[in-house]
């Protein structure tokens, strides 16, 4: 059995080495033959679309199994309440770090952006297209139960899965056959996902070739200060703020956690989309020892509300544009504008290019004279989106462990064994056959150290 697991792991290891080679090849093609690089864009788009196709079924199965298998509905409510409160606090912290670094370094000072004027209006229109708060809430309600699994909306799938999970829970023992059926469907869904992931090298090659073909290497060099500053700020947030927090609360090393999620990070870098790694994050958080109910609520909700990387990006980009246009923002204007952007980013979560759209919409609402400056960062936004996605992803992984610890729905012994590589993740099925160690208390699974 152990030999078979080792053989499986070796096969997937070659897959991710192929992704690295594909990324390097994509950079060369985009640089040396820009036209060919741009023509390869559909490869990256199709791969990300294939992954997105699987997100709703993964969320649905995970939440229904998690909620349906516990008897106390209050457990789910407690997890959800803690998650929302934590997300709000961490977004505020990320906002503050972005403000601090942006004001200390002033990376946009002295730049001439006249040649980039006039490119911001289109992104503002995209932000308005996302609608207001009520439109956002209304959009959570699907047309039908089935359409929630086909519309591509994470929140719609989450909403319907919660309804089904609580309904199955209320059915008691008569709902057991439904849970067994959903468990079989989950295995099928993960098996399909594993098949799709073997196309990752093609997707990475097309995505990277397209980006380099469109922007060229000059765009990266020209705005290197902003990019490097942003990446360093994200590293400070992940290994400083999140690292200290997860060490103090969950007794987990952020470095071991990042090593455990290394393949997901590579997938995100290759596709510039954290959604490509969402199903794998759900599977890995279950494998590490966090109860299904907690994983099913925290991870999907975090993908829409726990946007730490986006918060840092919006603060630094706004300060950068204002400085580059010679119209710096006062501290009061910064807080007003950026709090608006954090709220608006939740409504634009499903919009393509949501980061740019939210940035442009906020500038148009508060400082319309800065709107044209959005064009300055269009060329490197795709490169910055990778750091945003990596930070958002890390924040959701840490949030799952923290909330699992606070609600006592995580097995610390299993966490330690997984991070020490004693319990390897099954890359072929992505489904754990064993239940985490624990005991039953009042009908709810409460995980305790063995």
One Martini backbone bead per residue (centre of mass of N, CA, C, O) as a GRO file, in nm:
protein
  450
    1UNK     BB    1   0.059   0.062  -0.021
    2UNK     BB    2   0.304   0.250   0.008
    3UNK     BB    3   0.416   0.206  -0.279
    4UNK     BB    4   0.166   0.314  -0.427
    5UNK     BB    5   0.176   0.599  -0.309
    6UNK     BB    6   0.459   0.670  -0.414
    7UNK     BB    7   0.393   0.634  -0.715
    8UNK     BB    8   0.176   0.848  -0.734
    9UNK     BB    9   0.346   1.089  -0.636
   10UNK     BB   10   0.555   1.077  -0.864
   11UNK     BB   11   0.368   1.141  -1.100
   12UNK     BB   12   0.277   1.428  -1.000
   13UNK     BB   13   0.558   1.546  -0.989
   14UNK     BB   14   0.595   1.557  -1.298
   15UNK     BB   15   0.367   1.749  -1.356
   16UNK     BB   16   0.490   2.004  -1.199
   17UNK     BB   17   0.747   2.012  -1.365
   18UNK     BB   18   0.598   2.069  -1.634
   19UNK     BB   19   0.489   2.344  -1.548
   20UNK     BB   20   0.759   2.488  -1.524
   21UNK     BB   21   0.847   2.446  -1.817
   22UNK     BB   22   0.597   2.588  -1.942
   23UNK     BB   23   0.651   2.867  -1.825
   24UNK     BB   24   0.926   2.914  -1.958
   25UNK     BB   25   0.824   2.871  -2.250
   26UNK     BB   26   0.615   3.101  -2.246
   27UNK     BB   27   0.815   3.333  -2.207
   28UNK     BB   28   0.975   3.288  -2.467
   29UNK     BB   29   0.744   3.310  -2.671
   30UNK     BB   30   0.635   3.594  -2.583
   31UNK     BB   31   0.910   3.737  -2.642
   32UNK     BB   32   0.993   3.625  -2.939
   33UNK     BB   33   0.656   3.570  -3.011
   34UNK     BB   34   0.395   3.760  -2.955
   35UNK     BB   35   0.178   3.660  -3.152
   36UNK     BB   36   0.182   3.366  -3.055
   37UNK     BB   37   0.122   3.420  -2.760
   38UNK     BB   38  -0.161   3.548  -2.804
   39UNK     BB   39  -0.277   3.289  -2.956
   40UNK     BB   40  -0.251   3.105  -2.675
   41UNK     BB   41  -0.474   3.200  -2.474
   42UNK     BB   42  -0.695   2.966  -2.484
   43UNK     BB   43  -0.542   2.760  -2.311
   44UNK     BB   44  -0.568   2.909  -2.040
   45UNK     BB   45  -0.875   2.955  -2.042
   46UNK     BB   46  -0.967   2.656  -2.063
   47UNK     BB   47  -0.838   2.553  -1.803
   48UNK     BB   48  -0.983   2.741  -1.603
   49UNK     BB   49  -1.269   2.652  -1.693
   50UNK     BB   50  -1.240   2.358  -1.603
   51UNK     BB   51  -1.205   2.423  -1.306
   52UNK     BB   52  -1.465   2.590  -1.264
   53UNK     BB   53  -1.657   2.351  -1.334
   54UNK     BB   54  -1.577   2.205  -1.040
   55UNK     BB   55  -1.648   2.392  -0.798
   56UNK     BB   56  -1.951   2.350  -0.736
   57UNK     BB   57  -1.945   2.040  -0.678
   58UNK     BB   58  -1.739   2.053  -0.449
   59UNK     BB   59  -1.896   2.237  -0.257
   60UNK     BB   60  -2.154   2.077  -0.240
   61UNK     BB   61  -2.040   1.810  -0.126
   62UNK     BB   62  -1.888   1.919   0.121
   63UNK     BB   63  -2.130   2.057   0.269
   64UNK     BB   64  -2.335   1.829   0.280
   65UNK     BB   65  -2.152   1.632   0.435
   66UNK     BB   66  -2.084   1.816   0.676
   67UNK     BB   67  -2.378   1.890   0.772
   68UNK     BB   68  -2.526   1.607   0.750
   69UNK     BB   69  -2.320   1.470   0.983
   70UNK     BB   70  -2.460   1.672   1.179
   71UNK     BB   71  -2.695   1.773   1.437
   72UNK     BB   72  -2.582   2.065   1.501
   73UNK     BB   73  -2.652   2.372   1.363
   74UNK     BB   74  -2.480   2.564   1.547
   75UNK     BB   75  -2.202   2.491   1.437
   76UNK     BB   76  -2.225   2.638   1.164
   77UNK     BB   77  -2.290   2.922   1.279
   78UNK     BB   78  -2.026   2.956   1.435
   79UNK     BB   79  -1.834   2.935   1.198
   80UNK     BB   80  -1.953   3.165   1.022
   81UNK     BB   81  -1.921   3.396   1.230
   82UNK     BB   82  -1.616   3.373   1.268
   83UNK     BB   83  -1.536   3.412   0.975
   84UNK     BB   84  -1.647   3.697   0.922
   85UNK     BB   85  -1.496   3.837   1.154
   86UNK     BB   86  -1.211   3.762   1.059
   87UNK     BB   87  -1.221   3.887   0.774
   88UNK     BB   88  -1.258   4.181   0.867
   89UNK     BB   89  -0.999   4.208   1.031
   90UNK     BB   90  -0.791   4.123   0.807
   91UNK     BB   91  -0.866   4.342   0.602
   92UNK     BB   92  -0.779   4.576   0.785
   93UNK     BB   93  -0.483   4.492   0.815
   94UNK     BB   94  -0.414   4.494   0.512
   95UNK     BB   95  -0.486   4.787   0.469
   96UNK     BB   96  -0.273   4.903   0.667
   97UNK     BB   97  -0.019   4.788   0.528
   98UNK     BB   98  -0.060   4.923   0.254
   99UNK     BB   99  -0.052   5.213   0.361
  100UNK     BB  100   0.225   5.210   0.493
  101UNK     BB  101   0.401   5.131   0.248
  102UNK     BB  102   0.299   5.343   0.045
  103UNK     BB  103   0.388   5.595   0.223
  104UNK     BB  104   0.693   5.522   0.258
  105UNK     BB  105   0.776   5.476  -0.067
  106UNK     BB  106   0.645   5.610  -0.311
  107UNK     BB  107   0.654   5.463  -0.618
  108UNK     BB  108   0.511   5.705  -0.811
  109UNK     BB  109   0.717   5.912  -0.789
  110UNK     BB  110   0.806   6.080  -1.101
  111UNK     BB  111   0.604   5.986  -1.300
  112UNK     BB  112   0.503   5.955  -1.647
  113UNK     BB  113   0.141   5.917  -1.755
  114UNK     BB  114   0.033   6.040  -2.026
  115UNK     BB  115   0.032   5.773  -2.214
  116UNK     BB  116  -0.209   5.632  -2.014
  117UNK     BB  117  -0.440   5.789  -2.078
  118UNK     BB  118  -0.784   5.678  -2.107
  119UNK     BB  119  -0.812   5.361  -1.955
  120UNK     BB  120  -1.036   5.370  -1.705
  121UNK     BB  121  -1.342   5.367  -1.792
  122UNK     BB  122  -1.385   5.066  -1.855
  123UNK     BB  123  -1.344   4.967  -1.557
  124UNK     BB  124  -1.573   5.130  -1.434
  125UNK     BB  125  -1.798   4.989  -1.593
  126UNK     BB  126  -1.748   4.710  -1.468
  127UNK     BB  127  -1.813   4.790  -1.177
  128UNK     BB  128  -2.107   4.880  -1.233
  129UNK     BB  129  -2.195   4.594  -1.345
  130UNK     BB  130  -2.193   4.460  -1.049
  131UNK     BB  131  -2.328   4.646  -0.864
  132UNK     BB  132  -2.467   4.654  -0.568
  133UNK     BB  133  -2.546   4.522  -0.271
  134UNK     BB  134  -2.830   4.412  -0.350
  135UNK     BB  135  -2.734   4.271  -0.607
  136UNK     BB  136  -2.544   4.081  -0.463
  137UNK     BB  137  -2.754   3.938  -0.286
  138UNK     BB  138  -2.945   3.853  -0.515
  139UNK     BB  139  -2.719   3.678  -0.666
  140UNK     BB  140  -2.728   3.434  -0.459
  141UNK     BB  141  -2.996   3.370  -0.589
  142UNK     BB  142  -3.114   3.129  -0.770
  143UNK     BB  143  -3.326   3.015  -1.003
  144UNK     BB  144  -3.225   2.723  -0.930
  145UNK     BB  145  -3.088   2.454  -0.792
  146UNK     BB  146  -2.927   2.370  -1.051
  147UNK     BB  147  -2.810   2.652  -1.142
  148UNK     BB  148  -2.597   2.669  -0.907
  149UNK     BB  149  -2.410   2.445  -1.071
  150UNK     BB  150  -2.397   2.628  -1.366
  151UNK     BB  151  -2.332   2.949  -1.323
  152UNK     BB  152  -2.044   2.994  -1.153
  153UNK     BB  153  -2.135   3.051  -0.851
  154UNK     BB  154  -2.016   3.025  -0.539
  155UNK     BB  155  -2.252   3.142  -0.363
  156UNK     BB  156  -2.480   2.972  -0.483
  157UNK     BB  157  -2.362   2.697  -0.408
  158UNK     BB  158  -2.346   2.755  -0.105
  159UNK     BB  159  -2.646   2.811  -0.051
  160UNK     BB  160  -2.764   2.536  -0.151
  161UNK     BB  161  -2.586   2.351   0.023
  162UNK     BB  162  -2.699   2.449   0.292
  163UNK     BB  163  -2.990   2.366   0.245
  164UNK     BB  164  -2.937   2.065   0.194
  165UNK     BB  165  -2.782   2.001   0.453
  166UNK     BB  166  -3.012   2.078   0.653
  167UNK     BB  167  -3.224   1.886   0.534
  168UNK     BB  168  -3.070   1.623   0.585
  169UNK     BB  169  -3.037   1.667   0.886
  170UNK     BB  170  -3.355   1.670   0.946
  171UNK     BB  171  -3.401   1.361   0.846
  172UNK     BB  172  -3.184   1.189   0.953
  173UNK     BB  173  -3.169   0.856   0.885
  174UNK     BB  174  -3.316   0.903   0.599
  175UNK     BB  175  -3.045   1.068   0.487
  176UNK     BB  176  -2.813   0.858   0.444
  177UNK     BB  177  -2.838   0.781   0.139
  178UNK     BB  178  -2.768   1.065   0.041
  179UNK     BB  179  -2.483   1.081   0.160
  180UNK     BB  180  -2.370   0.839   0.007
  181UNK     BB  181  -2.421   0.958  -0.274
  182UNK     BB  182  -2.247   1.217  -0.238
  183UNK     BB  183  -1.981   1.068  -0.180
  184UNK     BB  184  -1.961   0.939  -0.462
  185UNK     BB  185  -1.966   1.204  -0.621
  186UNK     BB  186  -1.709   1.320  -0.497
  187UNK     BB  187  -1.518   1.108  -0.613
  188UNK     BB  188  -1.581   1.171  -0.907
  189UNK     BB  189  -1.502   1.471  -0.909
  190UNK     BB  190  -1.202   1.428  -0.824
  191UNK     BB  191  -1.127   1.246  -1.060
  192UNK     BB  192  -1.177   1.458  -1.280
  193UNK     BB  193  -0.981   1.670  -1.168
  194UNK     BB  194  -0.724   1.504  -1.205
  195UNK     BB  195  -0.748   1.491  -1.513
  196UNK     BB  196  -0.735   1.799  -1.564
  197UNK     BB  197  -0.450   1.854  -1.428
  198UNK     BB  198  -0.287   1.727  -1.676
  199UNK     BB  199  -0.334   2.019  -1.834
  200UNK     BB  200  -0.153   2.237  -1.694
  201UNK     BB  201   0.084   2.288  -1.892
  202UNK     BB  202  -0.090   2.407  -2.119
  203UNK     BB  203  -0.217   2.637  -1.957
  204UNK     BB  204   0.047   2.774  -1.870
  205UNK     BB  205   0.166   2.830  -2.147
  206UNK     BB  206  -0.065   3.011  -2.257
  207UNK     BB  207  -0.082   3.226  -2.031
  208UNK     BB  208   0.215   3.330  -2.033
  209UNK     BB  209   0.246   3.393  -2.335
  210UNK     BB  210   0.023   3.608  -2.340
  211UNK     BB  211   0.133   3.810  -2.134
  212UNK     BB  212   0.412   3.861  -2.267
  213UNK     BB  213   0.299   3.932  -2.552
  214UNK     BB  214   0.139   4.191  -2.450
  215UNK     BB  215   0.362   4.341  -2.252
  216UNK     BB  216   0.624   4.253  -2.213
  217UNK     BB  217   0.925   4.322  -2.041
  218UNK     BB  218   0.906   4.635  -2.011
  219UNK     BB  219   0.668   4.656  -1.810
  220UNK     BB  220   0.820   4.526  -1.576
  221UNK     BB  221   1.062   4.719  -1.561
  222UNK     BB  222   0.916   4.998  -1.536
  223UNK     BB  223   0.739   4.867  -1.266
  224UNK     BB  224   0.924   4.725  -1.045
  225UNK     BB  225   0.875   4.874  -0.780
  226UNK     BB  226   0.580   4.802  -0.739
  227UNK     BB  227   0.602   4.495  -0.755
  228UNK     BB  228   0.813   4.445  -0.533
  229UNK     BB  229   0.660   4.585  -0.308
  230UNK     BB  230   0.408   4.406  -0.323
  231UNK     BB  231   0.544   4.133  -0.273
  232UNK     BB  232   0.674   4.207   0.001
  233UNK     BB  233   0.409   4.271   0.143
  234UNK     BB  234   0.284   3.989   0.112
  235UNK     BB  235   0.509   3.843   0.266
  236UNK     BB  236   0.472   3.995   0.531
  237UNK     BB  237   0.181   3.901   0.578
  238UNK     BB  238   0.216   3.593   0.568
  239UNK     BB  239   0.492   3.557   0.755
  240UNK     BB  240   0.397   3.752   0.973
  241UNK     BB  241   0.096   3.769   1.048
  242UNK     BB  242  -0.001   3.478   0.979
  243UNK     BB  243   0.235   3.323   1.109
  244UNK     BB  244   0.193   3.418   1.401
  245UNK     BB  245  -0.105   3.335   1.432
  246UNK     BB  246  -0.078   3.024   1.368
  247UNK     BB  247   0.126   2.972   1.595
  248UNK     BB  248  -0.038   3.072   1.847
  249UNK     BB  249  -0.310   2.909   1.791
  250UNK     BB  250  -0.220   2.623   1.615
  251UNK     BB  251   0.085   2.537   1.614
  252UNK     BB  252   0.187   2.640   1.321
  253UNK     BB  253   0.390   2.635   1.048
  254UNK     BB  254   0.407   2.834   0.772
  255UNK     BB  255   0.627   2.675   0.618
  256UNK     BB  256   0.487   2.396   0.622
  257UNK     BB  257   0.226   2.488   0.490
  258UNK     BB  258   0.353   2.587   0.223
  259UNK     BB  259   0.473   2.314   0.149
  260UNK     BB  260   0.198   2.163   0.138
  261UNK     BB  261   0.098   2.403  -0.089
  262UNK     BB  262   0.295   2.415  -0.340
  263UNK     BB  263   0.120   2.313  -0.583
  264UNK     BB  264  -0.091   2.536  -0.563
  265UNK     BB  265   0.097   2.773  -0.613
  266UNK     BB  266   0.184   2.685  -0.896
  267UNK     BB  267  -0.100   2.691  -1.020
  268UNK     BB  268  -0.149   2.995  -0.971
  269UNK     BB  269   0.093   3.106  -1.128
  270UNK     BB  270   0.013   2.971  -1.405
  271UNK     BB  271  -0.304   3.114  -1.396
  272UNK     BB  272  -0.374   3.366  -1.210
  273UNK     BB  273  -0.566   3.168  -1.017
  274UNK     BB  274  -0.722   3.067  -0.722
  275UNK     BB  275  -0.953   2.885  -0.836
  276UNK     BB  276  -0.769   2.646  -0.938
  277UNK     BB  277  -0.721   2.565  -0.606
  278UNK     BB  278  -0.986   2.518  -0.446
  279UNK     BB  279  -1.039   2.209  -0.447
  280UNK     BB  280  -0.760   2.141  -0.318
  281UNK     BB  281  -0.799   2.294  -0.054
  282UNK     BB  282  -1.033   2.133   0.051
  283UNK     BB  283  -0.890   1.856   0.050
  284UNK     BB  284  -0.640   1.943   0.230
  285UNK     BB  285  -0.797   2.040   0.484
  286UNK     BB  286  -0.917   1.765   0.541
  287UNK     BB  287  -0.647   1.604   0.555
  288UNK     BB  288  -0.518   1.775   0.798
  289UNK     BB  289  -0.800   1.776   1.011
  290UNK     BB  290  -1.047   1.928   0.914
  291UNK     BB  291  -1.361   1.960   0.927
  292UNK     BB  292  -1.595   1.965   0.684
  293UNK     BB  293  -1.773   2.192   0.786
  294UNK     BB  294  -1.551   2.406   0.806
  295UNK     BB  295  -1.442   2.393   0.520
  296UNK     BB  296  -1.720   2.440   0.368
  297UNK     BB  297  -1.746   2.737   0.488
  298UNK     BB  298  -1.468   2.892   0.479
  299UNK     BB  299  -1.352   2.867   0.191
  300UNK     BB  300  -1.582   2.978   0.006
  301UNK     BB  301  -1.620   3.242   0.166
  302UNK     BB  302  -1.323   3.345   0.141
  303UNK     BB  303  -1.328   3.382  -0.177
  304UNK     BB  304  -1.526   3.649  -0.126
  305UNK     BB  305  -1.412   3.786   0.172
  306UNK     BB  306  -1.092   3.690   0.186
  307UNK     BB  307  -0.905   3.973   0.053
  308UNK     BB  308  -0.599   4.051   0.127
  309UNK     BB  309  -0.450   4.101  -0.144
  310UNK     BB  310  -0.657   4.305  -0.255
  311UNK     BB  311  -0.625   4.515  -0.034
  312UNK     BB  312  -0.328   4.579  -0.086
  313UNK     BB  313  -0.356   4.654  -0.384
  314UNK     BB  314  -0.556   4.895  -0.359
  315UNK     BB  315  -0.382   5.076  -0.184
  316UNK     BB  316  -0.117   5.087  -0.355
  317UNK     BB  317  -0.244   5.172  -0.628
  318UNK     BB  318  -0.369   5.439  -0.538
  319UNK     BB  319  -0.110   5.576  -0.439
  320UNK     BB  320   0.050   5.545  -0.701
  321UNK     BB  321  -0.137   5.709  -0.890
  322UNK     BB  322  -0.142   5.973  -0.731
  323UNK     BB  323   0.166   6.021  -0.738
  324UNK     BB  324   0.206   5.997  -1.053
  325UNK     BB  325  -0.008   6.257  -1.089
  326UNK     BB  326   0.049   6.472  -0.854
  327UNK     BB  327  -0.214   6.367  -0.643
  328UNK     BB  328  -0.209   6.317  -0.347
  329UNK     BB  329  -0.333   6.154  -0.075
  330UNK     BB  330  -0.488   6.187   0.194
  331UNK     BB  331  -0.551   6.016   0.473
  332UNK     BB  332  -0.860   6.048   0.462
  333UNK     BB  333  -0.893   5.964   0.163
  334UNK     BB  334  -0.775   5.683   0.192
  335UNK     BB  335  -0.983   5.564   0.384
  336UNK     BB  336  -1.242   5.621   0.226
  337UNK     BB  337  -1.164   5.482  -0.044
  338UNK     BB  338  -1.069   5.193   0.067
  339UNK     BB  339  -1.324   5.106   0.213
  340UNK     BB  340  -1.495   5.111  -0.038
  341UNK     BB  341  -1.329   4.895  -0.196
  342UNK     BB  342  -1.367   4.655  -0.009
  343UNK     BB  343  -1.671   4.643  -0.044
  344UNK     BB  344  -1.678   4.636  -0.362
  345UNK     BB  345  -1.515   4.367  -0.403
  346UNK     BB  346  -1.748   4.175  -0.327
  347UNK     BB  347  -1.933   4.255  -0.582
  348UNK     BB  348  -1.672   4.187  -0.792
  349UNK     BB  349  -1.593   3.877  -0.769
  350UNK     BB  350  -1.725   3.783  -1.070
  351UNK     BB  351  -1.534   3.978  -1.222
  352UNK     BB  352  -1.344   4.037  -1.471
  353UNK     BB  353  -1.104   4.222  -1.342
  354UNK     BB  354  -1.179   4.318  -1.043
  355UNK     BB  355  -0.942   4.490  -0.951
  356UNK     BB  356  -0.961   4.712  -1.169
  357UNK     BB  357  -1.262   4.774  -1.139
  358UNK     BB  358  -1.253   4.866  -0.841
  359UNK     BB  359  -1.041   5.084  -0.869
  360UNK     BB  360  -1.195   5.259  -1.080
  361UNK     BB  361  -1.461   5.295  -0.923
  362UNK     BB  362  -1.337   5.441  -0.676
  363UNK     BB  363  -1.204   5.679  -0.824
  364UNK     BB  364  -1.463   5.789  -0.959
  365UNK     BB  365  -1.614   5.847  -0.683
  366UNK     BB  366  -1.369   6.026  -0.537
  367UNK     BB  367  -1.126   6.063  -0.787
  368UNK     BB  368  -1.175   6.123  -1.113
  369UNK     BB  369  -0.887   6.250  -1.192
  370UNK     BB  370  -0.747   5.943  -1.150
  371UNK     BB  371  -0.860   5.736  -1.361
  372UNK     BB  372  -0.638   5.740  -1.593
  373UNK     BB  373  -0.415   5.590  -1.412
  374UNK     BB  374  -0.493   5.291  -1.457
  375UNK     BB  375  -0.325   5.247  -1.723
  376UNK     BB  376  -0.044   5.211  -1.584
  377UNK     BB  377  -0.123   4.899  -1.459
  378UNK     BB  378  -0.226   4.710  -1.682
  379UNK     BB  379   0.041   4.566  -1.779
  380UNK     BB  380   0.090   4.438  -1.458
  381UNK     BB  381  -0.165   4.310  -1.332
  382UNK     BB  382  -0.119   4.009  -1.389
  383UNK     BB  383   0.134   3.986  -1.206
  384UNK     BB  384  -0.011   4.092  -0.946
  385UNK     BB  385  -0.238   3.872  -0.933
  386UNK     BB  386  -0.059   3.649  -0.819
  387UNK     BB  387  -0.011   3.775  -0.540
  388UNK     BB  388  -0.304   3.799  -0.466
  389UNK     BB  389  -0.377   3.497  -0.488
  390UNK     BB  390  -0.166   3.387  -0.287
  391UNK     BB  391  -0.266   3.551  -0.043
  392UNK     BB  392  -0.558   3.459  -0.038
  393UNK     BB  393  -0.496   3.158  -0.012
  394UNK     BB  394  -0.335   3.170   0.252
  395UNK     BB  395  -0.560   3.303   0.420
  396UNK     BB  396  -0.760   3.057   0.393
  397UNK     BB  397  -0.585   2.840   0.519
  398UNK     BB  398  -0.544   2.978   0.793
  399UNK     BB  399  -0.843   3.021   0.863
  400UNK     BB  400  -0.918   2.720   0.883
  401UNK     BB  401  -0.729   2.657   1.124
  402UNK     BB  402  -0.827   2.870   1.324
  403UNK     BB  403  -1.133   2.797   1.329
  404UNK     BB  404  -1.086   2.502   1.403
  405UNK     BB  405  -0.957   2.568   1.678
  406UNK     BB  406  -1.188   2.744   1.807
  407UNK     BB  407  -1.411   2.494   1.741
  408UNK     BB  408  -1.287   2.206   1.768
  409UNK     BB  409  -1.235   2.099   1.432
  410UNK     BB  410  -0.935   1.986   1.499
  411UNK     BB  411  -0.649   1.772   1.451
  412UNK     BB  412  -0.336   1.817   1.577
  413UNK     BB  413  -0.204   1.543   1.511
  414UNK     BB  414  -0.268   1.540   1.209
  415UNK     BB  415  -0.132   1.802   1.138
  416UNK     BB  416   0.153   1.712   1.217
  417UNK     BB  417   0.172   1.460   1.034
  418UNK     BB  418   0.128   1.605   0.763
  419UNK     BB  419   0.358   1.825   0.787
  420UNK     BB  420   0.571   1.570   0.838
  421UNK     BB  421   0.493   1.344   0.612
  422UNK     BB  422   0.321   1.087   0.735
  423UNK     BB  423   0.052   1.194   0.565
  424UNK     BB  424  -0.007   1.165   0.257
  425UNK     BB  425  -0.140   1.295  -0.018
  426UNK     BB  426  -0.389   1.193  -0.246
  427UNK     BB  427  -0.358   1.267  -0.583
  428UNK     BB  428  -0.573   1.067  -0.722
  429UNK     BB  429  -0.845   1.129  -0.526
  430UNK     BB  430  -0.867   1.356  -0.289
  431UNK     BB  431  -0.967   1.131  -0.075
  432UNK     BB  432  -1.055   1.038   0.237
  433UNK     BB  433  -1.111   0.722   0.403
  434UNK     BB  434  -1.072   0.856   0.674
  435UNK     BB  435  -1.135   0.951   0.992
  436UNK     BB  436  -1.093   1.159   1.220
  437UNK     BB  437  -1.005   1.197   1.517
  438UNK     BB  438  -1.250   1.124   1.785
  439UNK     BB  439  -1.566   1.236   1.935
  440UNK     BB  440  -1.880   1.210   2.075
  441UNK     BB  441  -2.090   1.515   2.127
  442UNK     BB  442  -2.408   1.575   2.103
  443UNK     BB  443  -2.388   1.470   1.789
  444UNK     BB  444  -2.097   1.600   1.763
  445UNK     BB  445  -1.801   1.636   1.617
  446UNK     BB  446  -1.516   1.619   1.835
  447UNK     BB  447  -1.193   1.714   1.821
  448UNK     BB  448  -0.916   1.531   1.956
  449UNK     BB  449  -0.650   1.438   2.094
  450UNK     BB  450  -0.478   1.124   2.097
   0.00000   0.00000   0.00000
